[in-house]
XYZ file of N, CA and C in Angstrom:
570
model
N 68.699 -105.824 39.453
C 69.366 -105.238 40.600
C 68.612 -105.650 41.857
N 69.337 -105.795 42.936
C 68.723 -106.191 44.199
C 67.909 -105.049 44.779
N 66.808 -105.348 45.448
C 65.977 -104.274 46.000
C 66.673 -103.562 47.147
N 66.349 -102.311 47.281
C 66.862 -101.491 48.374
C 65.818 -101.521 49.480
N 66.257 -101.522 50.729
C 65.332 -101.520 51.858
C 64.377 -100.339 51.712
N 63.100 -100.602 51.845
C 62.113 -99.531 51.730
C 62.224 -98.577 52.909
N 62.213 -97.289 52.595
C 62.362 -96.268 53.632
C 61.219 -96.299 54.637
N 60.015 -96.568 54.201
C 58.837 -96.470 55.051
C 58.885 -97.429 56.231
N 59.593 -98.532 56.086
C 59.629 -99.533 57.142
C 60.804 -99.361 58.101
N 61.590 -98.339 57.931
C 62.788 -98.179 58.744
C 62.499 -97.528 60.089
N 63.197 -98.001 61.118
C 63.173 -97.322 62.413
C 63.837 -95.967 62.236
N 63.631 -95.095 63.200
C 64.177 -93.738 63.109
C 65.702 -93.747 62.984
N 66.383 -94.580 63.788
C 67.845 -94.606 63.717
C 68.331 -95.170 62.389
N 67.634 -96.172 61.881
C 68.003 -96.748 60.594
C 67.762 -95.746 59.469
N 66.679 -94.990 59.569
C 66.396 -93.963 58.555
C 67.493 -92.894 58.571
N 67.915 -92.486 59.780
C 68.999 -91.492 59.886
C 70.276 -92.033 59.244
N 70.600 -93.296 59.515
C 71.793 -93.899 58.910
C 71.682 -93.929 57.392
N 70.523 -94.328 56.898
C 70.308 -94.397 55.448
C 70.436 -93.009 54.831
N 69.787 -92.030 55.443
C 69.840 -90.663 54.924
C 71.269 -90.125 54.937
N 72.002 -90.416 55.990
C 73.394 -89.964 56.088
C 74.251 -90.635 55.023
N 74.031 -91.921 54.794
C 74.771 -92.626 53.740
C 74.513 -92.002 52.372
N 73.263 -91.686 52.084
C 72.921 -91.070 50.797
C 73.563 -89.690 50.688
N 73.501 -88.920 51.776
C 74.096 -87.576 51.787
C 75.598 -87.641 51.504
N 76.287 -88.535 52.186
C 77.731 -88.680 51.995
C 78.026 -89.207 50.592
N 77.203 -90.131 50.106
C 77.415 -90.675 48.764
C 77.263 -89.594 47.701
N 76.250 -88.745 47.837
C 76.071 -87.653 46.867
C 77.317 -86.786 46.839
N 77.797 -86.422 48.011
C 79.002 -85.589 48.099
C 80.203 -86.301 47.473
N 80.373 -87.562 47.800
C 81.521 -88.328 47.292
C 81.447 -88.511 45.780
N 80.283 -88.860 45.275
C 80.137 -89.106 43.842
C 80.151 -87.808 43.040
N 79.988 -86.672 43.698
C 79.985 -85.376 43.019
C 81.401 -84.839 42.807
N 82.353 -85.400 43.474
C 83.731 -84.946 43.304
C 84.232 -85.324 41.921
N 85.161 -84.548 41.385
C 85.662 -84.835 40.039
C 86.178 -86.263 39.866
N 86.881 -86.801 40.896
C 87.363 -88.179 40.759
C 86.216 -89.169 40.946
N 85.305 -88.906 41.850
C 84.099 -89.696 42.055
C 84.313 -91.177 42.281
N 85.570 -91.619 42.348
C 85.859 -93.038 42.469
C 86.192 -93.370 43.920
N 85.213 -93.193 44.791
C 85.390 -93.422 46.214
C 84.908 -94.834 46.557
N 85.508 -95.424 47.554
C 85.111 -96.773 47.953
C 83.876 -96.722 48.840
N 83.156 -97.814 48.878
C 81.995 -97.903 49.760
C 82.436 -97.851 51.221
N 83.599 -98.410 51.500
C 84.131 -98.351 52.856
C 84.367 -96.904 53.290
N 84.887 -96.079 52.388
C 85.123 -94.674 52.698
C 83.808 -93.932 52.926
N 82.782 -94.276 52.159
C 81.461 -93.657 52.334
C 80.887 -94.036 53.691
N 80.965 -95.321 54.026
C 80.448 -95.772 55.320
C 81.172 -95.056 56.463
N 82.492 -94.982 56.367
C 83.280 -94.327 57.420
C 82.893 -92.851 57.544
N 82.782 -92.154 56.421
C 82.422 -90.732 56.447
C 81.012 -90.515 56.991
N 80.137 -91.511 56.792
C 78.767 -91.415 57.300
C 78.682 -91.803 58.770
N 79.780 -92.329 59.317
C 79.800 -92.705 60.725
C 79.111 -94.026 61.009
N 79.089 -94.911 60.008
C 78.486 -96.239 60.183
C 79.462 -97.292 59.695
N 79.181 -98.527 60.033
C 80.006 -99.626 59.563
C 79.609 -100.034 58.153
N 80.496 -100.771 57.520
C 80.235 -101.225 56.149
C 79.021 -102.161 56.100
N 78.784 -102.906 57.176
C 77.614 -103.780 57.230
C 76.317 -102.983 57.176
N 76.292 -101.843 57.834
C 75.111 -100.976 57.789
C 74.890 -100.474 56.376
N 75.966 -100.071 55.711
C 75.831 -99.622 54.321
C 75.223 -100.742 53.472
N 75.773 -101.943 53.589
C 75.286 -103.063 52.762
C 73.860 -103.490 53.127
N 73.436 -103.292 54.367
C 72.047 -103.602 54.723
C 71.083 -102.683 53.981
N 71.481 -101.427 53.821
C 70.635 -100.464 53.116
C 70.823 -100.529 51.605
N 72.067 -100.736 51.173
C 72.408 -100.708 49.752
C 73.294 -101.905 49.435
N 72.689 -103.000 48.989
C 73.444 -104.234 48.780
C 74.542 -104.139 47.715
N 74.455 -103.129 46.833
C 75.455 -102.970 45.781
C 75.818 -101.494 45.631
N 76.926 -101.256 45.012
C 77.325 -99.870 44.701
C 76.248 -99.216 43.828
N 75.716 -99.976 42.885
C 74.689 -99.452 41.987
C 73.451 -98.997 42.765
N 73.080 -99.754 43.789
C 71.911 -99.384 44.593
C 72.159 -98.067 45.322
N 73.374 -97.868 45.818
C 73.714 -96.624 46.500
C 73.738 -95.451 45.516
N 74.323 -95.656 44.355
C 74.363 -94.594 43.349
C 72.950 -94.217 42.921
N 72.110 -95.215 42.698
C 70.737 -94.921 42.289
C 69.994 -94.146 43.380
N 70.186 -94.522 44.629
C 69.542 -93.793 45.735
C 70.074 -92.363 45.813
N 71.366 -92.185 45.615
C 71.957 -90.846 45.637
C 71.413 -90.006 44.488
N 71.315 -90.605 43.316
C 70.777 -89.897 42.152
C 69.321 -89.478 42.396
N 68.507 -90.411 42.845
C 67.094 -90.097 43.102
C 66.947 -89.026 44.190
N 67.837 -89.055 45.163
C 67.824 -88.050 46.219
C 68.090 -86.662 45.643
N 69.034 -86.570 44.734
C 69.345 -85.280 44.118
C 68.194 -84.778 43.252
N 67.544 -85.676 42.513
C 66.377 -85.284 41.716
C 65.281 -84.759 42.645
N 65.022 -85.489 43.711
C 63.981 -85.078 44.660
C 64.329 -83.738 45.304
N 65.576 -83.570 45.701
C 65.995 -82.315 46.343
C 65.764 -81.137 45.389
N 66.120 -81.312 44.130
C 65.958 -80.241 43.145
C 64.486 -79.933 42.892
N 63.710 -80.959 42.638
C 62.305 -80.749 42.290
C 61.457 -80.338 43.489
N 61.728 -80.918 44.632
C 60.945 -80.602 45.831
C 61.235 -79.207 46.377
N 62.299 -78.575 45.908
C 62.643 -77.232 46.378
C 61.750 -76.152 45.776
N 61.084 -76.452 44.661
C 60.330 -75.421 43.938
C 59.255 -74.740 44.786
N 58.376 -75.464 45.478
C 57.356 -74.759 46.270
C 57.960 -73.808 47.300
N 59.003 -74.213 47.965
C 59.651 -73.345 48.949
C 60.289 -72.127 48.308
N 60.897 -72.318 47.147
C 61.481 -71.180 46.445
C 60.395 -70.178 46.062
N 59.267 -70.687 45.582
C 58.177 -69.796 45.173
C 57.521 -69.104 46.366
N 57.577 -69.724 47.533
C 57.058 -69.074 48.744
C 57.996 -67.970 49.231
N 59.278 -68.158 49.017
C 60.278 -67.248 49.569
C 60.723 -66.140 48.626
N 60.563 -66.340 47.326
C 61.094 -65.394 46.353
C 60.065 -65.092 45.269
N 60.277 -63.966 44.594
C 59.493 -63.667 43.397
C 59.791 -64.766 42.377
N 58.833 -65.100 41.513
C 59.025 -66.224 40.592
C 60.283 -66.147 39.725
N 60.641 -64.956 39.245
C 61.843 -64.872 38.421
C 63.104 -65.144 39.247
N 63.143 -64.646 40.473
C 64.277 -64.921 41.367
C 64.308 -66.408 41.738
N 63.132 -66.992 41.999
C 63.051 -68.424 42.306
C 63.578 -69.246 41.133
N 63.229 -68.844 39.913
C 63.713 -69.558 38.725
C 65.230 -69.493 38.646
N 65.800 -68.332 38.891
C 67.257 -68.193 38.782
C 67.975 -69.017 39.846
N 67.440 -69.039 41.057
C 68.025 -69.858 42.120
C 67.921 -71.334 41.741
N 66.776 -71.731 41.206
C 66.576 -73.126 40.804
C 67.550 -73.504 39.692
N 67.820 -72.589 38.796
C 68.781 -72.860 37.719
C 70.168 -73.159 38.291
N 70.578 -72.390 39.303
C 71.861 -72.678 39.956
C 71.841 -74.067 40.579
N 70.752 -74.401 41.197
C 70.634 -75.723 41.812
C 70.642 -76.828 40.757
N 70.081 -76.541 39.595
C 70.105 -77.517 38.502
C 71.552 -77.800 38.086
N 72.356 -76.753 37.999
C 73.768 -76.944 37.660
C 74.446 -77.807 38.727
N 74.136 -77.560 40.004
C 74.688 -78.396 41.083
C 74.256 -79.849 40.917
N 72.985 -80.054 40.592
C 72.454 -81.401 40.372
C 73.207 -82.095 39.244
N 73.406 -81.390 38.142
C 74.096 -81.997 37.000
C 75.550 -82.299 37.335
N 76.173 -81.460 38.156
C 77.543 -81.712 38.578
C 77.601 -82.989 39.411
N 76.636 -83.137 40.305
C 76.584 -84.360 41.124
C 76.343 -85.573 40.247
N 75.466 -85.438 39.275
C 75.132 -86.557 38.386
C 76.342 -86.980 37.554
N 77.197 -86.039 37.207
C 78.369 -86.347 36.374
C 79.244 -87.409 37.038
N 79.421 -87.324 38.352
C 80.233 -88.305 39.060
C 79.575 -89.669 39.175
N 78.283 -89.718 38.895
C 77.540 -90.976 38.968
C 77.288 -91.574 37.586
N 77.684 -90.870 36.534
C 77.285 -91.219 35.171
C 77.629 -92.650 34.767
N 78.852 -93.082 35.024
C 79.245 -94.429 34.604
C 78.394 -95.498 35.280
N 78.168 -95.333 36.572
C 77.363 -96.316 37.298
C 75.911 -96.261 36.850
N 75.384 -95.061 36.608
C 74.001 -94.947 36.118
C 73.850 -95.626 34.761
N 74.867 -95.473 33.896
C 74.828 -96.166 32.590
C 74.847 -97.681 32.790
N 75.630 -98.146 33.755
C 75.684 -99.591 34.028
C 74.336 -100.096 34.540
N 73.660 -99.298 35.343
C 72.337 -99.680 35.843
C 71.363 -99.816 34.671
N 71.407 -98.858 33.750
C 70.536 -98.917 32.569
C 70.883 -100.137 31.720
N 72.175 -100.396 31.532
C 72.607 -101.541 30.725
C 72.153 -102.872 31.314
N 72.003 -102.905 32.654
C 71.574 -104.150 33.289
C 70.056 -104.254 33.403
N 69.344 -103.309 32.785
C 67.884 -103.395 32.759
C 67.173 -102.481 33.733
N 67.897 -101.755 34.556
C 67.273 -100.814 35.487
C 66.965 -99.497 34.789
N 66.158 -98.676 35.431
C 65.852 -97.369 34.862
C 65.794 -96.318 35.977
N 66.958 -95.808 36.373
C 66.968 -94.800 37.433
C 66.329 -93.478 36.990
N 66.131 -93.326 35.688
C 65.605 -92.070 35.149
C 64.103 -92.114 34.899
N 63.437 -93.181 35.321
C 62.031 -93.395 34.977
C 61.145 -92.189 35.262
N 61.325 -91.554 36.380
C 60.452 -90.447 36.760
C 61.119 -89.082 36.611
N 62.388 -89.064 36.256
C 63.140 -87.815 36.250
C 62.570 -86.785 35.287
N 62.340 -87.175 34.053
C 61.893 -86.213 33.040
C 60.576 -85.555 33.453
N 59.628 -86.343 33.913
C 58.339 -85.788 34.318
C 58.487 -84.872 35.535
N 59.305 -85.271 36.490
C 59.502 -84.440 37.688
C 60.179 -83.118 37.342
N 61.169 -83.176 36.481
C 61.870 -81.958 36.074
C 60.934 -81.025 35.303
N 60.175 -81.610 34.396
C 59.238 -80.803 33.605
C 58.212 -80.137 34.522
N 57.718 -80.874 35.490
C 56.746 -80.321 36.433
C 57.369 -79.183 37.260
N 58.597 -79.390 37.729
C 59.267 -78.368 38.533
C 59.496 -77.099 37.710
N 60.071 -77.257 36.516
C 60.314 -76.091 35.661
C 58.986 -75.450 35.255
N 57.975 -76.283 35.000
C 56.661 -75.768 34.626
C 56.027 -74.928 35.717
N 56.190 -75.346 36.955
C 55.656 -74.570 38.079
C 56.312 -73.196 38.155
N 57.611 -73.162 37.935
C 58.336 -71.889 37.967
C 57.924 -70.981 36.809
N 57.836 -71.559 35.608
C 57.432 -70.779 34.433
C 56.012 -70.248 34.620
N 55.103 -71.109 35.072
C 53.707 -70.694 35.266
C 53.584 -69.584 36.304
N 54.301 -69.731 37.418
C 54.255 -68.700 38.463
C 54.804 -67.380 37.936
N 55.875 -67.457 37.154
C 56.451 -66.246 36.585
C 55.540 -65.595 35.563
N 54.880 -66.399 34.757
C 53.944 -65.862 33.764
C 52.765 -65.195 34.472
N 52.270 -65.849 35.509
C 51.150 -65.299 36.276
C 51.529 -63.969 36.947
N 52.772 -63.879 37.406
C 53.243 -62.652 38.053
C 53.655 -61.586 37.033
N 53.756 -61.988 35.768
C 54.150 -61.041 34.729
C 55.641 -60.815 34.631
N 56.443 -61.666 35.288
C 57.893 -61.490 35.247
C 58.580 -62.426 34.256
N 57.916 -63.531 33.899
C 58.471 -64.475 32.926
C 57.489 -64.654 31.772
N 58.014 -64.956 30.624
C 57.189 -65.187 29.444
C 56.271 -66.386 29.674
N 55.074 -66.298 29.155
C 54.113 -67.388 29.305
C 54.159 -68.396 28.177
N 54.951 -68.129 27.152
C 54.987 -69.005 25.978
C 56.175 -69.962 25.984
N 56.766 -70.165 27.136
C 57.968 -70.987 27.253
C 57.585 -72.419 27.612
N 58.114 -73.365 26.853
C 57.927 -74.783 27.166
C 58.944 -75.152 28.245
N 58.497 -75.669 29.383
C 59.431 -76.028 30.460
C 60.538 -76.982 30.003
N 60.241 -77.827 29.036
C 61.261 -78.754 28.538
C 62.375 -77.988 27.827
N 62.045 -76.852 27.221
C 63.073 -76.021 26.585
C 63.994 -75.403 27.643
N 63.429 -75.029 28.777
C 64.245 -74.500 29.876
C 65.229 -75.574 30.332
N 64.731 -76.781 30.504
C 65.600 -77.878 30.948
C 66.685 -78.152 29.913
N 66.316 -78.165 28.630
C 67.306 -78.399 27.571
C 68.387 -77.318 27.600
N 67.995 -76.073 27.814
C 68.974 -74.987 27.889
C 69.903 -75.180 29.088
N 69.335 -75.604 30.212
C 70.151 -75.820 31.405
C 71.130 -76.983 31.205
N 70.673 -78.026 30.546
C 71.571 -79.144 30.232
C 72.704 -78.642 29.348
N 72.374 -77.794 28.374
C 73.407 -77.225 27.505
C 74.443 -76.437 28.288
N 74.002 -75.665 29.260
C 74.938 -74.909 30.102
C 75.867 -75.871 30.822
N 75.308 -76.932 31.388
C 76.162 -77.840 32.159
C 77.092 -78.644 31.266
N 76.692 -78.892 30.023
C 77.592 -79.595 29.109
C 78.758 -78.714 28.683
N 78.521 -77.411 28.557
C 79.594 -76.512 28.105
C 80.357 -75.866 29.258
N 79.725 -75.733 30.425
C 80.385 -75.049 31.542
C 79.966 -75.672 32.861
N 80.009 -76.990 32.931
C 79.520 -77.676 34.117
C 80.557 -78.041 35.147
N 81.811 -77.792 34.846
C 82.848 -78.116 35.810
C 82.910 -77.094 36.934
N 83.363 -77.509 38.106
C 83.453 -76.585 39.242
C 84.289 -75.342 38.917
N 85.314 -75.508 38.106
C 86.170 -74.380 37.748
C 85.506 -73.441 36.742
N 84.368 -73.837 36.214
C 83.646 -73.030 35.227
C 82.378 -72.400 35.814
N 82.299 -72.349 37.121
C 81.073 -71.876 37.762
C 80.727 -70.435 37.398
N 81.723 -69.568 37.259
C 81.452 -68.180 36.873
C 80.836 -68.118 35.475
N 81.398 -68.885 34.554
C 80.851 -68.908 33.198
C 79.431 -69.472 33.202
N 79.201 -70.533 33.959
C 77.853 -71.104 34.049
C 76.868 -70.055 34.554
N 77.274 -69.282 35.548
C 76.411 -68.226 36.068
C 76.072 -67.186 35.017
N 77.061 -66.807 34.219
C 76.799 -65.835 33.147
C 75.841 -66.415 32.107
N 76.011 -67.679 31.780
C 75.114 -68.326 30.813
C 73.689 -68.426 31.369
N 73.580 -68.712 32.661
C 72.251 -68.760 33.282
C 71.597 -67.378 33.261
N 72.389 -66.338 33.453
C 71.846 -64.977 33.369
C 71.326 -64.690 31.958
N 72.034 -65.174 30.942
C 71.563 -64.991 29.567
C 70.238 -65.711 29.332
N 70.133 -66.917 29.860
C 68.868 -67.661 29.727
C 67.748 -66.901 30.431
N 68.037 -66.398 31.620
C 67.020 -65.635 32.349
C 66.581 -64.416 31.557
N 67.514 -63.739 30.895
C 67.141 -62.587 30.073
C 66.153 -62.993 28.991
N 66.348 -64.175 28.416
C 65.438 -64.668 27.394
C 64.093 -65.095 27.950
N 64.045 -65.436 29.222
C 62.786 -65.874 29.846
C 61.939 -64.722 30.374
N 62.550 -63.575 30.565
C 61.812 -62.447 31.163
C 60.729 -61.928 30.230
N 59.616 -61.575 30.830
C 58.509 -60.969 30.075
C 58.945 -59.575 29.654
N 58.576 -59.199 28.468
C 58.952 -57.860 27.953
C 57.806 -56.891 28.128
């Protein structure tokens, strides 16, 4: 796959354009149809198609950037959640965000599979980042006495993936919430 322009070298206006393109792409690829054109993404981001291609030479490059952005948004939210909420409440909010992340990823799935088939690995850091994020929440909850200390963070992630596989559609959001509440009941310290 062709390299994507490195963020660190971008001027402020170029960084804003890139960030806006990724934001619009995440939204577009998260829709159930998810089959939006690059031209439509550029237009919605308020830039020309040439600007999109300067940042993302291929559709795959844009999808990968959107996917990585969603992983970062989910994982990077943990410290702020723990600062703002009790650990058990932070965990429950993060679980809702995980469902949102998986919903966004669903619209990118075919392209992500194509990236893997062509030798790329958009998931290289995902598992470790997710485990670290869930681990921070579990550890904080155990320390506060609100969550069990014997929980493997990878088990939390597996349970969340299960929720999104069985109730991950936008029309199933109420059911997903009930399932997340059941998981939280199992995570609470007794």
